[in-house]
Amino acid sequence: MITNTQLEYRGNQFPNAIKSFEQTINNLFFTAENGVVLCVTVLRDSLLRFRFTTEGVFENDFSYAIDEESIHGYNKLEVVDDTYKYTIITNKVKCIINKADMRVGIYDLEGNSILEDELGFHWEENYEYGGNIVKMSKSTVDGESFYGLGDKPTHFNLKGKRVSNWNTDEYAYNTDRDPLYKTVPFYVGLRKGIAYGVFFDNTFRTYFDFCQERRNVTSFWADGGEMNYYFFYGPEMQQVVSVYTDLTGKPELPPLWALGYHQCKWSYYPEAKVRDTAAKFRELQIPCDAIYLDIDYMEGFRCFTWNKNYFPDPKKMVADLMEDGIKTIVIIDPGIKVDPEYSVFQEALENDYFCHRADGPYMRGKVWPGRCYFPDFTNPEVREWWTDLFEELIEDIGVKGVWNDMNEPAVMEVPTKTFPLDVRHDYDGNPCSHRKAHNVYGMQMSRATYEGVKKFAYPKRPFVITRAAYSGTQRFTSFWTGDNVANWEHLWLATVQVQRMCISGMSFVGTDIGGFAEQPTGELYARWIQLGVFHPFCRTHSSGDHGEQEPWSFDEDVLNISRKYIELRYTLLPYLYTAFWRYATEGEPIIKPLVYFDQTDVQTHYRTDEFIFGRKILVCPILEFNVQGRRMYVPRGKWFNYWTDEVVTGGREMWVEAPLHIMPMFIKEGAIIPRYPVQQYVGEKTIDELTLDVYYKLGEEKSLVYEDAQDGYDYTKGRYSIMNFKLIGKKDELVIQQHHEGKFDTDYNDLKFRLHGVPFEITKVFIDNEEVSLKDLTSDSENAIKVNKIFSDIRLVGNK
Ligand code: GLC
């Protein structure tokens, strides 16, 4: 941490008066008399990039975060040169640059101030390492709020906080511990109702101060590299997050099974234990799609090997589990055991793939296997080699997913917990020290792993999960929040961290359900499962040294509650998959914090617990023990209590009942929620009917259901099915219109509409304008009708 506060420190230098301006297409260069150059690049009408150099020339423009496929293009770019300022005008914003001191201000077209420099760009020379400590400060207004920054375990609104980014293995962290495993130097500001974003794409150790040091100043700075940040204009948070996610990249769709329930522990071994655990899920009829092998499956913790005493025939075990619908996922860490007899070590040594210290020796460090060397994943050749190492695991043995851990990178028994700063990295042909490469090490490892799993699983889809990450890592892998603890504080952190990750572009995320360290009570486990089934990634994991942590390890009640909620997740899979599809195509977070859902309601700005799952389900976890209910904030609009169908009007805090088997959930009126039958694993059953829960609304509401083959890449060739629904509710009529897209033909022919809250008795039904007898449509349950999936208009009419 820099201890000198920005104000006190007297070594700061600033750009001075602008002496020249040059434009090459969308790059605008402003040069100050002291040699500082500011390059503003207009990428979209709502997306501007700012880069500063104090050296007259810029560094090679290379970033691991930016997705080459991100969308650029603007409608307008005009530069006006006045006596005291330059003004850059796009279709969305005006950016003013003062000639006297290079300070920048960004405004919307109505003249509202969005983001203005306070001191603006300033820097301190770094005598020890060379280069600069680069800094930026912005002025803020009262009531401004801040969100984002990845996995910070702190209040959801970052106002008043100072945080830093340096990927760190933080076993059993607690609230406010900083930094943790991931680096996402991106925040969303909400200023007088207008949302904007800032992404500081600098991989050195970075810092953000949100009005902590000074009440009306937000600043960010880095230990090295360039002041290089992107500005996103909203005015809605939706646009900010979606353009940020587009810029840093969206993931492919995962195989649907990856959205099922996963069971993990450190460690399930030997083989018999793995088989027993899998069998128990089936015996107790608790749905489960994957089981994880932690480090003990390996021979002496050597990656890509198997301990043949514990697992004499991994291929057979993996195949047998697969017969039962259980996919095997294995852990792979970056540390390679120093062992001249071990082929992975030999190959890397022969090819010079390991990281070196500044003066030449290998980077040595202790991890699980003892003394290790570490591949330099920032070298493309090393990544290619790593990719090919997965052939046997994936293609031959049949493992379905890979879990990357300890990739901050974590090193044991040293105070800094990681590599020394002098370690050298290739950085894709931009050689540098660990100061610059540290925060991307895990990202590049999981990228190489993803390439490997994809190559050998093809034409199936890969599944990878990582602990460490930098912005953009969502293109390759899912995430979990690391070594949490089995206590109620961590259950609160779970809801906050997952929401934060979701608006930081990383939606495919979950926590170790029940807590990794220590042991949960049955009640805590039950409450955690209730929350966890609504997280995009859903896995129980524990360190295993404090007892068992499977859904049946507690009492009958907890077992039944776990089953009930895991079943609920399985029935909601088409809904979750649709939300994932929106994330993968539009960068829309799968989980939406209340402020994202309704930023115009100031009541949402400081909410932490409740969130929206997908677009229409409001979830409020129970985060305290021994309670029978709680107060929660229900956002504006009308909502159906999921458990009782009672309709409540939001925009207020209210008491909700929550005995142990109930977690408060509400469905937005007008919603159409797709549901599959309960399956013990994805693909167990042929879906021969899709249930659609229809929640009446006086007015209109749109919904859609996305489906495809649930695995493979046919969906990229148009073989998907999208049912676009529009619900139109009137006093005595309910209309459901459908518009279908895509070439995928679902297995089912029938849709079962289950009607909730229809305020009239249905007397007539018209399908595509033809009257049909109600009797013919009535399904097994009273409030449901069954119709063929091919229709464009259903009208349910009541007594006039
Ligand atoms: C780390 C991981 C944890 C894993 C353990 C052993 O602590 O975060 O999930 O079980 O290492 O591999």
Short mmCIF file of N, CA and C in Angstrom, two decimals, residues 59 73 113 220 419 501 525 538 550 568 599 687 715 783:
data_model
loop_
_atom_site.label_atom_id
_atom_site.label_comp_id
_atom_site.label_asym_id
_atom_site.label_seq_id
_atom_site.Cartn_x
_atom_site.Cartn_y
_atom_site.Cartn_z
N GLU A 59 3.71 2.88 -24.68
CA GLU A 59 4.16 1.49 -24.67
C GLU A 59 3.49 0.75 -25.82
N GLY A 73 -17.21 1.20 -32.99
CA GLY A 73 -17.91 1.95 -34.05
C GLY A 73 -18.73 3.05 -33.41
N SER A 113 -22.87 16.76 -15.65
CA SER A 113 -21.50 16.31 -15.45
C SER A 113 -21.50 14.83 -15.05
N PHE A 220 -7.72 6.46 -8.49
CA PHE A 220 -7.17 5.13 -8.75
C PHE A 220 -5.75 5.29 -9.24
N PHE A 419 5.21 -15.12 -5.95
CA PHE A 419 6.55 -14.98 -6.51
C PHE A 419 7.18 -13.66 -6.05
N MET A 501 -19.34 -9.89 -8.40
CA MET A 501 -18.71 -10.54 -9.55
C MET A 501 -19.60 -10.42 -10.79
N TYR A 525 -25.93 -24.82 6.72
CA TYR A 525 -25.83 -25.51 5.43
C TYR A 525 -27.14 -25.36 4.64
N CYS A 538 -22.93 -23.75 -8.86
CA CYS A 538 -23.54 -24.28 -7.63
C CYS A 538 -22.80 -25.53 -7.16
N GLU A 550 -21.81 -33.30 2.91
CA GLU A 550 -22.71 -33.65 1.81
C GLU A 550 -24.11 -33.34 2.31
N LEU A 568 -35.39 -27.68 -7.11
CA LEU A 568 -35.90 -26.41 -7.64
C LEU A 568 -34.95 -25.87 -8.70
N GLN A 599 -32.14 1.45 -10.80
CA GLN A 599 -31.23 2.47 -10.27
C GLN A 599 -31.92 3.78 -9.96
N ILE A 687 -37.18 -34.45 -22.29
CA ILE A 687 -38.17 -33.46 -21.86
C ILE A 687 -39.34 -33.56 -22.83
N TYR A 715 -25.42 -24.86 -31.86
CA TYR A 715 -26.15 -23.62 -31.61
C TYR A 715 -25.50 -22.44 -32.34
N ASN A 783 -55.29 -25.27 -12.73
CA ASN A 783 -55.00 -23.99 -13.36
C ASN A 783 -54.00 -24.09 -14.49
#
